[in-house]
């Protein structure tokens, strides 16, 4: 599965580390979504299922989708590679076999379609004419669409390396002594709050000629309108050629003008003009036809028939689709290596969520305008800046990749799992917005005057691509370290948005699916579970999660307190942040004190009232009890910093009582039991009993938990061996 590679000598070479796979690989494991509860569980879930079905049906009939679709779950496809795009401007996903296969351009909403017309084609010519022309895809599609193209690249002669935010695909064409290396680069750069917002990707093609003759080699990039769904055929699309420059760099290419749900979006395909590279384009062609005209142009000429004048196509009628192409041709002498650069951008400056009550402006528009006319300039900028991006990416990654104490799998996972910061339905918008008529926002999270939010904007990402809730706070607790360490200003913006709605009450009645009870959407004094569903109106209507009433969850407030203290320390002991958060911290902890129903210093659980929402915890629990003690300690530390002596002493006394009760009620001699109920599961060992300690340790507060950690690890090993 991993091709043999020597250590790279350049920041642009295929790296030694990363996720590596040959294109003829097949996965032995076949994964599918879990959808079969045990029989005894079915009985208890019948009521919830009926309520869920009617809720699901109601939304479907209204043209909406459920925040978690259990009836039509997305089937697992083991095809995905490194996605394209920066943070918050939408993403286009690519497969490790080269597919353009996942589109998140409508904010927070995904289209999972492999678009056949979006491809790279190579043409090789010698002095006698074309000797080789091939779509650089191992797929062999059936049907008449693009049947004139030569498909089925020999997948044994290609391999892929992923090291987010870059990827490398190597194509060997041994019969002609040619090797192609496509390097995909997206501007995802720590502590960068400008270029990291850009909706673009650069493709750097390295062309090696080890044959005995000089060759003309062309790389053609084809792309169609839309996202591979029914919206592609609504009409109203057109293509337009362009020339643009940034500094000393000039680009030519084609734009595709279109709209998605009344939000204008322009694709831009560009080729960097430079000495020895001939750039050409095809303004329009039919992506559902045979593709013969484009294919034969390349076959006979080695390039596309570009008009000398700029042009614009006619607008498509309903039912029609349109595509364009750009081509870079270069002469590669025997024994020589040459490069050519292309890019793909998508300019979608103004966005609305599903309810379309507010119009937001993506963060990158601060520098490229809100008019939807930036595609050409984005192409020029990206192709002039990608070298700088790669240098900064390498400077960030090298200390980890060069660390011989870290295993190879860890280095790969550490960077590749970061894909979610851009491809997690992510949005990054400016703080200002425009309300649609009749929809004045009332939530303080929408209109957040905090200087931090005004300067850096609003940032949100989904709990999961199939768990469609923004900034789900119980799991953001775990994931937030990526933002806190790499883009700390974004983590602080999320913290301010969460804090803004803690005192806020939304009395809208909500019927919860698990028990059928009707409760208010949001109660004052509690941290929201999430900041809303992108198919509704995030920030305005929080708590899109409707399974349980999260108002009474025991972990959300505690996780907020712990994140406040951690972020204060990571943000260079920011007293302004700590002072702003102190009233919210107090409100969160006061609610916690009320959840200590027996006065023993430990909050009490009363069911599935925490992030493990199918696990019932009764009484004192290892998980929430540990979080509570950690939050008490963090509150004492915050009070000390702010000189709040009375509050410090108050929470310290609760902490001392709680530690005593936690030890007496839950400690078994080697671990803390699951909870204090008399159920069989109460003796279970929950690894996340250390969740609170973990945050304290990250905040510089140490205590010896090695014996407990060893017990958890050894038990996990035994269970793994047993299963």
XYZ file of C-alpha atoms in Angstrom:
723
model
C 0.000 0.000 0.000
C 2.939 2.341 0.621
C 5.237 2.882 -2.377
C 8.915 2.829 -1.565
C 10.156 6.381 -1.184
C 13.423 7.927 -0.156
C 13.560 10.977 2.065
C 12.534 14.066 0.102
C 15.191 16.690 -0.556
C 12.839 19.565 -1.382
C 9.764 20.977 0.301
C 7.922 20.247 -2.939
C 8.996 16.612 -3.407
C 6.636 13.772 -2.590
C 7.107 13.540 1.188
C 8.395 10.490 3.024
C 5.544 10.772 5.541
C 1.806 10.888 4.914
C -1.013 8.558 3.948
C 0.145 6.620 0.906
C -1.813 4.388 -1.425
C -1.424 2.990 -4.901
C -4.364 3.708 -7.161
C -5.067 0.011 -7.669
C -5.575 -0.503 -3.936
C -8.783 -2.095 -2.679
C -9.827 -1.896 0.968
C -10.447 -5.203 2.690
C -12.666 -3.592 5.302
C -16.146 -2.619 4.153
C -17.705 -0.027 6.412
C -21.327 0.972 6.739
C -23.302 3.209 9.110
C -24.518 1.622 12.339
C -28.296 1.325 12.080
C -29.205 -1.907 13.828
C -29.822 -1.570 17.567
C -30.104 -4.691 19.696
C -33.541 -6.232 20.122
C -33.967 -5.183 23.754
C -33.061 -1.614 22.753
C -35.683 -1.526 19.998
C -38.518 -1.811 22.531
C -37.344 1.279 24.393
C -36.834 3.230 21.185
C -40.231 2.659 19.532
C -41.681 5.933 20.799
C -38.634 7.889 19.740
C -38.663 6.250 16.315
C -42.300 7.226 15.689
C -41.674 10.815 16.761
C -38.517 10.932 14.653
C -40.301 9.527 11.574
C -43.034 12.175 11.661
C -40.448 14.895 12.215
C -38.346 13.532 9.311
C -41.385 13.341 7.028
C -42.513 16.874 7.891
C -39.123 18.301 6.948
C -38.878 16.238 3.763
C -42.260 17.502 2.585
C -41.060 21.051 3.261
C -37.947 20.478 1.157
C -35.661 20.390 4.199
C -33.465 17.703 5.700
C -33.064 16.419 9.248
C -30.045 17.500 11.268
C -29.217 13.780 11.672
C -30.743 11.630 8.929
C -31.061 8.112 10.330
C -33.539 6.927 7.682
C -31.370 7.785 4.674
C -27.840 7.776 6.081
C -24.938 8.560 3.812
C -23.293 5.315 2.729
C -19.597 5.026 3.434
C -17.361 5.494 0.399
C -13.666 4.833 0.933
C -12.682 7.238 -1.816
C -11.856 10.565 -0.212
C -8.504 12.317 -0.189
C -7.291 15.813 0.696
C -10.043 18.419 0.106
C -9.464 21.725 -1.651
C -9.906 25.187 -0.223
C -9.005 27.305 2.772
C -11.081 27.877 5.888
C -14.691 28.960 5.695
C -15.029 29.680 1.980
C -16.513 26.339 1.008
C -14.644 23.238 -0.102
C -14.487 20.837 -3.009
C -13.431 17.332 -2.066
C -11.192 15.114 -4.168
C -10.761 11.386 -4.065
C -7.396 9.672 -3.853
C -7.979 8.397 -7.385
C -8.388 11.963 -8.611
C -12.173 12.344 -8.494
C -13.868 15.680 -7.809
C -16.451 14.069 -5.586
C -17.738 16.199 -2.692
C -19.014 19.777 -2.798
C -19.654 21.984 0.241
C -20.384 25.327 -1.362
C -23.880 25.894 0.014
C -22.815 26.587 3.618
C -22.859 23.494 5.793
C -24.631 21.369 3.160
C -22.938 18.632 1.138
C -23.402 17.210 -2.336
C -21.684 13.826 -2.629
C -21.320 13.295 -6.355
C -18.389 12.274 -8.527
C -18.535 14.595 -11.530
C -17.308 12.785 -14.619
C -16.489 15.919 -16.614
C -14.070 17.312 -14.009
C -10.780 15.748 -15.046
C -7.159 16.180 -16.040
C -6.034 14.934 -19.477
C -2.451 14.441 -20.651
C -1.375 14.647 -24.301
C 2.121 13.597 -25.395
C 3.444 14.512 -28.844
C 6.731 13.972 -30.617
C 7.848 15.437 -33.921
C 5.504 13.080 -35.781
C 2.346 13.972 -33.821
C 0.364 12.706 -30.849
C 1.642 9.405 -29.474
C -0.405 9.258 -26.278
C -3.556 10.878 -24.895
C -5.239 9.747 -21.706
C -7.649 10.867 -19.005
C -5.657 10.737 -15.767
C -8.265 8.604 -14.039
C -8.372 4.832 -13.523
C -12.162 4.861 -13.771
C -13.921 3.330 -16.766
C -17.371 4.936 -16.889
C -20.212 3.301 -18.760
C -22.707 5.024 -21.023
C -22.412 7.563 -23.810
C -21.268 10.566 -21.726
C -17.678 11.423 -22.638
C -17.387 8.115 -24.495
C -14.917 9.660 -26.967
C -12.357 10.016 -24.172
C -9.793 7.364 -23.368
C -10.415 6.294 -19.775
C -8.820 3.708 -17.507
C -5.322 4.953 -16.707
C -3.263 1.993 -15.484
C -3.838 2.332 -11.740
C -0.832 0.149 -10.921
C 1.337 2.941 -12.360
C 0.066 5.688 -10.083
C 0.234 6.397 -6.379
C -1.116 9.030 -4.026
C 0.274 10.739 -0.924
C -1.829 12.858 1.421
C -0.290 15.258 3.912
C -2.926 17.902 4.529
C -3.232 20.591 3.229
C -1.265 19.176 0.293
C -1.383 15.997 -1.745
C 0.742 14.427 -4.451
C -0.335 12.061 -7.233
C 2.392 10.430 -9.310
C 1.510 9.050 -12.746
C 4.082 6.843 -14.484
C 3.831 6.446 -18.260
C 6.785 4.087 -18.805
C 6.118 3.369 -22.484
C 6.967 7.008 -23.248
C 9.460 7.629 -20.445
C 7.218 10.258 -18.865
C 6.357 10.816 -15.224
C 3.793 13.367 -14.061
C 3.535 14.577 -10.464
C 0.471 16.630 -9.568
C 0.877 18.557 -6.326
C -2.364 19.987 -4.923
C -1.931 22.948 -2.571
C -4.572 24.709 -0.473
C -3.843 27.811 1.619
C -4.274 26.390 5.130
C -1.588 28.096 7.194
C -1.476 28.429 11.006
C -1.846 31.933 12.444
C -2.794 33.285 9.021
C -6.163 35.054 8.960
C -6.116 36.279 5.370
C -4.772 33.817 2.808
C -6.116 30.882 4.843
C -9.636 32.094 4.023
C -9.273 31.782 0.252
C -11.572 29.453 -1.713
C -8.992 27.987 -4.043
C -6.484 25.262 -4.789
C -3.345 25.269 -6.928
C -2.209 22.288 -9.017
C 1.522 22.230 -9.676
C 2.369 19.772 -12.455
C 5.936 18.474 -12.545
C 6.665 16.836 -15.881
C 9.698 14.537 -16.209
C 10.938 13.255 -19.571
C 13.379 10.355 -19.257
C 12.935 9.263 -22.899
C 15.539 9.750 -25.624
C 13.519 12.355 -27.553
C 12.118 15.807 -26.888
C 8.377 15.839 -26.241
C 5.535 18.331 -26.258
C 3.382 17.538 -23.228
C 0.023 19.149 -22.529
C -2.040 19.053 -19.347
C -5.718 19.927 -19.808
C -8.066 20.701 -16.930
C -11.785 20.276 -17.637
C -14.611 21.444 -15.394
C -18.387 21.835 -15.613
C -20.983 23.968 -13.895
C -22.654 22.882 -10.686
C -21.961 20.154 -8.153
C -23.172 17.021 -9.913
C -26.769 17.370 -8.701
C -30.143 18.379 -10.149
C -29.339 22.082 -9.666
C -26.808 21.766 -12.500
C -29.680 21.677 -15.021
C -31.651 24.699 -13.813
C -30.109 26.897 -16.499
C -28.811 30.441 -16.159
C -25.110 29.505 -16.453
C -22.511 30.883 -18.836
C -18.753 30.812 -19.323
C -16.363 33.707 -19.892
C -12.676 33.868 -20.696
C -10.338 36.122 -18.748
C -6.813 37.435 -18.389
C -5.618 38.698 -15.024
C -2.405 39.567 -13.265
C -1.026 40.037 -9.777
C 2.387 41.634 -9.488
C 4.616 40.055 -12.130
C 2.377 37.014 -12.586
C -0.191 36.751 -15.384
C -2.953 34.195 -15.736
C -5.435 33.273 -18.438
C -8.453 31.060 -18.067
C -12.212 30.647 -18.055
C -14.937 31.474 -15.534
C -18.247 29.659 -15.061
C -21.022 31.953 -13.809
C -23.871 30.257 -11.932
C -25.988 30.408 -8.775
C -26.778 27.914 -6.023
C -30.071 28.621 -4.242
C -29.948 32.278 -5.318
C -26.346 32.647 -4.154
C -24.076 33.615 -7.086
C -20.980 31.448 -7.405
C -18.281 31.758 -10.059
C -15.798 28.991 -10.760
C -12.443 30.059 -12.187
C -9.926 27.826 -13.958
C -6.561 29.464 -14.618
C -3.147 28.691 -16.120
C -0.032 30.603 -15.082
C 1.577 32.244 -18.080
C 5.331 31.888 -18.196
C 8.142 31.350 -20.658
C 7.934 27.980 -22.370
C 4.278 27.395 -21.472
C 1.516 27.864 -24.045
C -1.842 28.489 -22.398
C -5.087 27.835 -24.251
C -8.711 27.298 -23.371
C -12.057 26.050 -24.640
C -14.840 28.419 -23.726
C -17.652 25.872 -23.757
C -18.430 22.246 -24.502
C -21.181 19.779 -23.648
C -20.313 17.768 -20.512
C -23.066 15.195 -21.100
C -22.178 14.574 -24.754
C -19.419 12.332 -26.068
C -16.712 14.983 -25.499
C -15.449 14.331 -29.012
C -14.787 17.930 -30.095
C -12.514 18.704 -27.136
C -10.795 15.330 -27.312
C -9.994 15.626 -31.012
C -8.719 19.192 -30.669
C -6.152 17.956 -28.201
C -5.399 14.849 -30.207
C -4.694 16.771 -33.414
C -3.154 19.966 -32.044
C -1.867 19.190 -28.556
C -3.729 22.265 -27.290
C -7.139 23.938 -27.387
C -8.343 26.341 -30.064
C -8.310 29.585 -28.107
C -9.879 32.636 -29.697
C -7.545 35.631 -29.654
C -10.355 37.773 -28.269
C -12.051 37.416 -24.922
C -15.399 35.736 -25.162
C -18.550 34.851 -23.317
C -20.917 31.988 -24.007
C -24.660 32.155 -24.262
C -26.595 31.532 -21.063
C -27.804 27.963 -20.682
C -31.482 27.120 -20.884
C -33.217 24.961 -18.310
C -32.159 21.331 -18.671
C -28.736 22.175 -20.141
C -25.268 22.027 -18.618
C -22.026 23.675 -19.687
C -18.313 22.994 -19.248
C -15.022 24.665 -20.080
C -11.353 23.688 -20.171
C -7.872 25.189 -19.867
C -4.674 23.692 -21.236
C -0.962 24.205 -20.590
C 1.480 22.919 -23.239
C 5.217 22.781 -22.690
C 8.198 21.303 -24.491
C 10.199 18.971 -22.279
C 13.575 18.030 -23.668
C 15.075 14.579 -23.159
C 16.260 14.198 -19.563
C 14.577 17.439 -18.517
C 11.966 18.265 -15.844
C 9.565 21.182 -16.297
C 6.642 22.532 -14.285
C 3.365 24.222 -15.082
C 0.761 25.586 -12.688
C -3.037 25.677 -12.766
C -5.670 26.668 -10.250
C -9.331 26.292 -9.397
C -11.211 28.982 -7.459
C -14.838 29.470 -6.455
C -16.020 32.987 -5.716
C -19.225 32.821 -3.647
C -19.032 35.995 -1.551
C -22.575 36.320 -0.167
C -24.197 33.402 1.598
C -27.450 32.582 3.332
C -28.357 29.590 5.439
C -31.445 27.474 4.885
C -33.960 29.887 6.422
C -32.447 32.758 4.380
C -33.148 35.345 7.092
C -29.705 36.948 7.102
C -27.113 37.465 4.371
C -23.500 37.031 5.466
C -20.235 37.834 3.702
C -17.418 35.321 3.601
C -14.217 36.416 5.297
C -12.096 36.501 2.095
C -14.317 39.290 0.716
C -12.475 41.776 2.962
C -9.690 41.656 0.384
C -11.491 40.582 -2.812
C -14.850 42.360 -2.620
C -18.449 41.290 -2.164
C -19.637 41.766 -5.746
C -18.869 38.259 -7.036
C -16.324 39.544 -9.555
C -13.181 38.193 -7.919
C -12.646 34.816 -9.645
C -10.018 36.065 -12.108
C -8.150 38.015 -9.442
C -8.295 35.046 -7.060
C -6.670 32.887 -9.758
C -3.870 35.396 -10.282
C -3.321 35.849 -6.554
C -3.250 32.105 -5.831
C -0.781 31.343 -8.624
C 1.500 34.167 -7.463
C 1.403 33.193 -3.779
C 1.438 29.396 -3.654
C 5.242 29.204 -3.274
C 5.014 31.325 -0.145
C 2.155 29.168 1.146
C 4.227 26.015 0.720
C 7.230 27.495 2.483
C 5.064 28.403 5.462
C 3.327 25.016 5.471
C 6.711 23.309 5.446
C 7.988 25.502 8.297
C 4.928 24.484 10.339
C 5.106 20.760 9.572
C 8.851 20.088 9.516
C 9.450 20.046 13.304
C 6.874 17.257 13.602
C 7.870 15.330 10.481
C 11.576 15.496 11.410
C 10.998 14.369 14.991
C 12.368 10.817 15.154
C 10.645 10.167 18.488
C 7.208 10.240 16.846
C 5.882 7.217 14.924
C 5.132 7.618 11.205
C 1.422 6.835 11.583
C 1.079 9.613 14.149
C 2.740 12.200 11.905
C 0.383 11.315 9.083
C -2.728 11.329 11.271
C -1.803 14.552 13.045
C -1.909 16.557 9.823
C -4.382 14.600 7.703
C -7.098 14.648 10.362
C -6.906 18.439 10.296
C -8.813 18.312 6.986
C -11.944 18.933 9.027
C -11.019 22.536 9.861
C -11.839 23.394 6.242
C -14.100 20.522 5.169
C -16.310 20.368 8.257
C -19.111 22.375 6.670
C -16.988 25.296 7.806
C -18.067 28.914 7.479
C -16.008 31.991 8.264
C -17.880 35.240 7.750
C -17.494 38.875 8.652
C -19.402 40.096 11.679
C -21.629 42.444 9.680
C -24.636 41.100 7.798
C -27.799 42.170 6.015
C -31.207 41.115 7.322
C -33.851 40.052 4.862
C -37.158 41.983 5.165
C -39.149 40.933 8.233
C -36.277 39.059 9.856
C -34.595 41.268 12.433
C -32.365 39.014 14.553
C -32.926 38.779 18.289
C -30.149 36.416 19.380
C -27.085 38.168 20.821
C -24.902 35.698 18.917
C -25.968 37.237 15.589
C -25.221 40.806 16.609
C -22.030 40.362 18.622
C -20.299 43.739 19.125
C -17.219 42.216 20.767
C -14.052 43.724 19.303
C -12.577 40.252 18.773
C -15.555 39.121 16.677
C -15.668 42.393 14.758
C -11.998 42.045 13.831
C -11.749 38.319 13.087
C -15.336 37.457 12.172
C -17.586 34.540 13.015
C -16.398 30.959 12.610
C -18.400 27.755 12.741
C -17.925 24.095 11.856
C -20.231 21.089 12.007
C -20.171 18.364 14.624
C -19.964 15.984 11.675
C -20.834 16.015 8.014
C -23.838 13.871 8.957
C -24.369 15.522 12.362
C -25.387 18.908 11.035
C -25.003 21.249 14.015
C -22.564 24.152 14.189
C -20.026 24.452 17.008
C -21.490 21.581 19.029
C -19.986 22.553 22.327
C -19.714 19.220 24.110
C -17.478 17.884 21.322
C -15.836 21.225 20.536
C -14.344 20.697 23.991
C -12.205 17.936 22.463
C -11.682 19.358 18.973
C -10.957 22.945 19.996
C -7.264 22.326 20.588
C -6.681 22.448 16.821
C -8.070 25.976 16.659
C -6.652 27.068 20.007
C -3.120 26.137 18.944
C -3.195 26.950 15.216
C -5.773 29.734 14.820
C -6.249 30.965 18.405
C -8.214 34.054 17.377
C -10.916 31.813 15.884
C -11.193 29.819 19.092
C -11.643 33.070 21.014
C -14.346 34.216 18.571
C -16.263 30.980 19.158
C -15.882 31.478 22.907
C -17.342 35.001 22.684
C -20.267 33.790 20.558
C -21.047 31.019 23.051
C -20.736 33.435 25.972
C -23.125 35.869 24.300
C -26.010 33.399 24.390
C -25.484 31.945 27.880
C -27.683 34.636 29.544
C -30.122 34.525 26.613
C -33.476 32.775 26.726
C -35.383 31.484 23.701
C -38.834 30.367 24.833
C -39.811 28.738 21.528
C -41.458 25.402 22.463
C -39.519 22.407 21.158
C -40.741 18.804 21.231
C -37.808 16.548 22.022
C -37.595 13.279 20.171
C -36.403 10.961 22.914
C -39.171 11.472 25.474
C -41.714 13.607 23.591
C -41.568 16.355 26.209
C -42.035 19.966 25.135
C -39.417 22.353 26.509
C -38.095 25.790 25.630
C -35.343 25.964 23.013
C -32.829 27.734 25.258
C -32.900 28.607 28.959
C -30.927 31.455 30.490
C -27.775 30.512 32.379
C -26.902 27.423 30.365
C -24.321 26.961 27.644
C -25.987 26.043 24.320
C -25.457 22.551 22.965
C -24.780 23.980 19.496
C -25.103 27.185 17.511
C -27.719 25.924 15.080
C -28.402 24.007 11.881
C -27.099 25.395 8.546
C -30.388 24.351 6.969
C -32.128 26.736 9.389
C -30.589 29.955 10.792
C -27.426 29.408 12.875
C -26.543 31.900 15.603
C -30.187 33.069 15.590
C -31.720 29.708 16.572
C -29.305 27.701 18.680
C -29.770 24.154 19.994
C -30.625 22.403 16.737
C -30.133 19.117 18.579
C -33.651 17.880 19.347
C -33.081 14.392 20.743
C -32.771 15.413 24.413
C -33.403 18.633 26.291
C -29.823 19.866 26.733
C -30.857 22.633 29.145
C -30.233 20.163 31.969
C -27.070 18.584 30.639
C -24.349 18.422 33.239
C -21.190 18.789 31.153
C -21.755 21.807 28.870
C -21.310 24.561 31.467
C -18.281 22.849 32.964
C -16.573 22.507 29.591
C -17.110 26.208 28.962
C -15.384 27.123 32.227
C -12.425 24.866 31.463
C -12.060 26.312 27.966
C -12.134 29.856 29.308
C -9.191 29.145 31.610
C -7.232 27.229 28.965
C -7.769 29.946 26.351
C -6.732 32.636 28.816
C -3.401 30.872 29.285
C -2.883 30.065 25.586
C -3.764 33.672 24.735
C -0.792 35.057 26.671
C -2.695 35.460 29.952
C -5.304 37.717 28.363
C -6.863 39.558 31.319
C -9.393 41.308 29.102
C -10.695 37.919 27.960
C -10.804 36.581 31.504
C -12.617 39.655 32.834
C -15.181 39.521 30.033
C -15.854 35.842 30.701
C -15.989 36.022 34.511
C -19.728 36.819 34.802
C -20.517 33.958 32.407
C -18.236 31.605 34.343
C -20.065 32.503 37.547
C -23.474 31.935 35.950
C -22.329 28.553 34.610
C -20.983 27.451 37.987
C -24.058 28.641 39.870
C -26.147 26.390 37.664
C -23.773 23.571 38.506
C -24.217 24.155 42.224
C -27.974 23.720 41.790
C -27.304 20.349 40.093
C -25.684 19.077 43.297
C -28.981 17.794 44.644
C -27.608 16.094 47.774
C -25.103 18.763 48.857
C -22.049 16.492 48.748
C -20.018 18.793 46.506
C -20.566 16.665 43.376
C -23.184 17.360 40.716
C -25.690 14.563 40.168
C -26.638 13.017 36.848
C -30.176 11.894 36.174
C -30.069 10.072 32.833
C -28.594 10.643 29.379
C -27.710 14.204 30.314
C -24.206 14.666 28.894
C -22.304 14.188 25.645
C -22.604 10.371 25.795
C -26.278 10.775 25.067
C -27.204 7.098 24.879
C -25.546 6.317 28.219
C -27.569 6.993 31.334
C -25.622 8.211 34.338
C -27.300 8.180 37.744
C -26.081 10.102 40.803
C -22.411 11.002 41.041
C -20.474 9.870 37.959
C -16.808 9.527 37.091
C -17.208 11.593 33.923
C -19.290 14.559 35.042
C -17.905 14.433 38.576
C -14.378 14.696 37.221
C -15.376 17.590 34.961
C -17.051 19.320 37.895
C -13.995 19.102 40.121
C -11.772 20.350 37.282
C -14.153 23.266 36.604
C -14.140 24.154 40.317
C -10.351 24.207 40.288
C -10.298 26.354 37.137
C -12.830 28.753 38.692
C -10.625 29.113 41.768
C -7.646 29.902 39.538
C -9.658 32.492 37.579
C -10.894 34.100 40.817
C -7.301 34.318 42.082
C -6.125 36.046 38.892
C -8.998 38.546 39.064
C -8.612 39.157 42.801
C -12.072 37.750 43.592
C -11.143 36.473 47.050
C -14.681 35.793 48.284
C -15.583 33.823 45.180
C -12.295 31.908 45.344
C -12.985 30.826 48.914
C -16.560 29.864 48.076
C -15.600 27.539 45.227
C -12.545 26.220 47.061
C -14.742 24.962 49.890
C -17.020 23.206 47.400
C -13.960 21.732 45.697
C -12.598 20.314 48.930
C -15.946 18.744 49.800
C -16.387 17.441 46.269
C -12.956 15.805 46.152
C -13.736 13.956 49.365
C -17.139 12.769 48.090
C -15.744 11.825 44.660
C -13.094 9.655 46.292
C -15.430 8.029 48.797
C -18.299 7.355 46.420
C -16.538 6.378 43.217
C -12.963 5.200 43.867
C -12.550 1.413 43.707
C -8.870 1.288 44.562
C -7.675 1.478 40.955
C -10.289 3.510 39.042
C -13.427 5.615 39.485
C -16.596 3.640 38.829
C -19.020 4.768 36.123
C -21.638 6.128 38.551
C -23.215 5.494 41.974
C -26.271 3.610 40.763
C -26.758 -0.052 41.624
C -26.788 -1.093 37.971
C -24.284 -3.591 36.615
C -22.773 -0.925 34.360
C -21.926 1.247 37.347
C -18.750 -0.781 37.875
C -17.561 -0.014 34.330
C -14.279 1.788 33.667
C -14.877 4.920 31.590
C -11.692 6.226 29.989
C -13.119 9.739 29.783
C -13.142 10.014 33.571
C -9.856 11.842 32.932
C -11.469 14.471 30.644
C -11.375 17.150 33.321
C -7.843 16.287 34.427
C -6.714 16.480 30.795
C -7.778 20.130 30.589
C -6.176 20.982 33.907
C -2.939 19.386 32.736
C -3.127 21.377 29.481
C -3.527 24.447 31.712
C -0.405 23.642 33.709
C -2.101 22.009 36.722
C -0.575 18.589 37.317
C -1.445 15.665 39.528
C -0.315 12.045 39.469
C -2.864 9.867 37.660
C -0.435 7.285 36.275
C -1.905 4.324 38.144
C -5.426 5.209 36.949
C -4.214 5.707 33.390
C -2.417 2.347 33.462
C -5.614 0.639 34.631
C -7.597 2.202 31.775
C -4.964 1.256 29.182
C -4.542 -2.310 30.436
C -8.301 -2.862 30.530
C -8.613 -1.525 26.992
C -5.866 -3.876 25.824
C -7.572 -6.867 27.400
C -10.925 -5.961 25.850
C -9.293 -5.488 22.434
C -7.609 -8.864 22.678
C -10.877 -10.488 23.773
C -12.880 -9.001 20.891
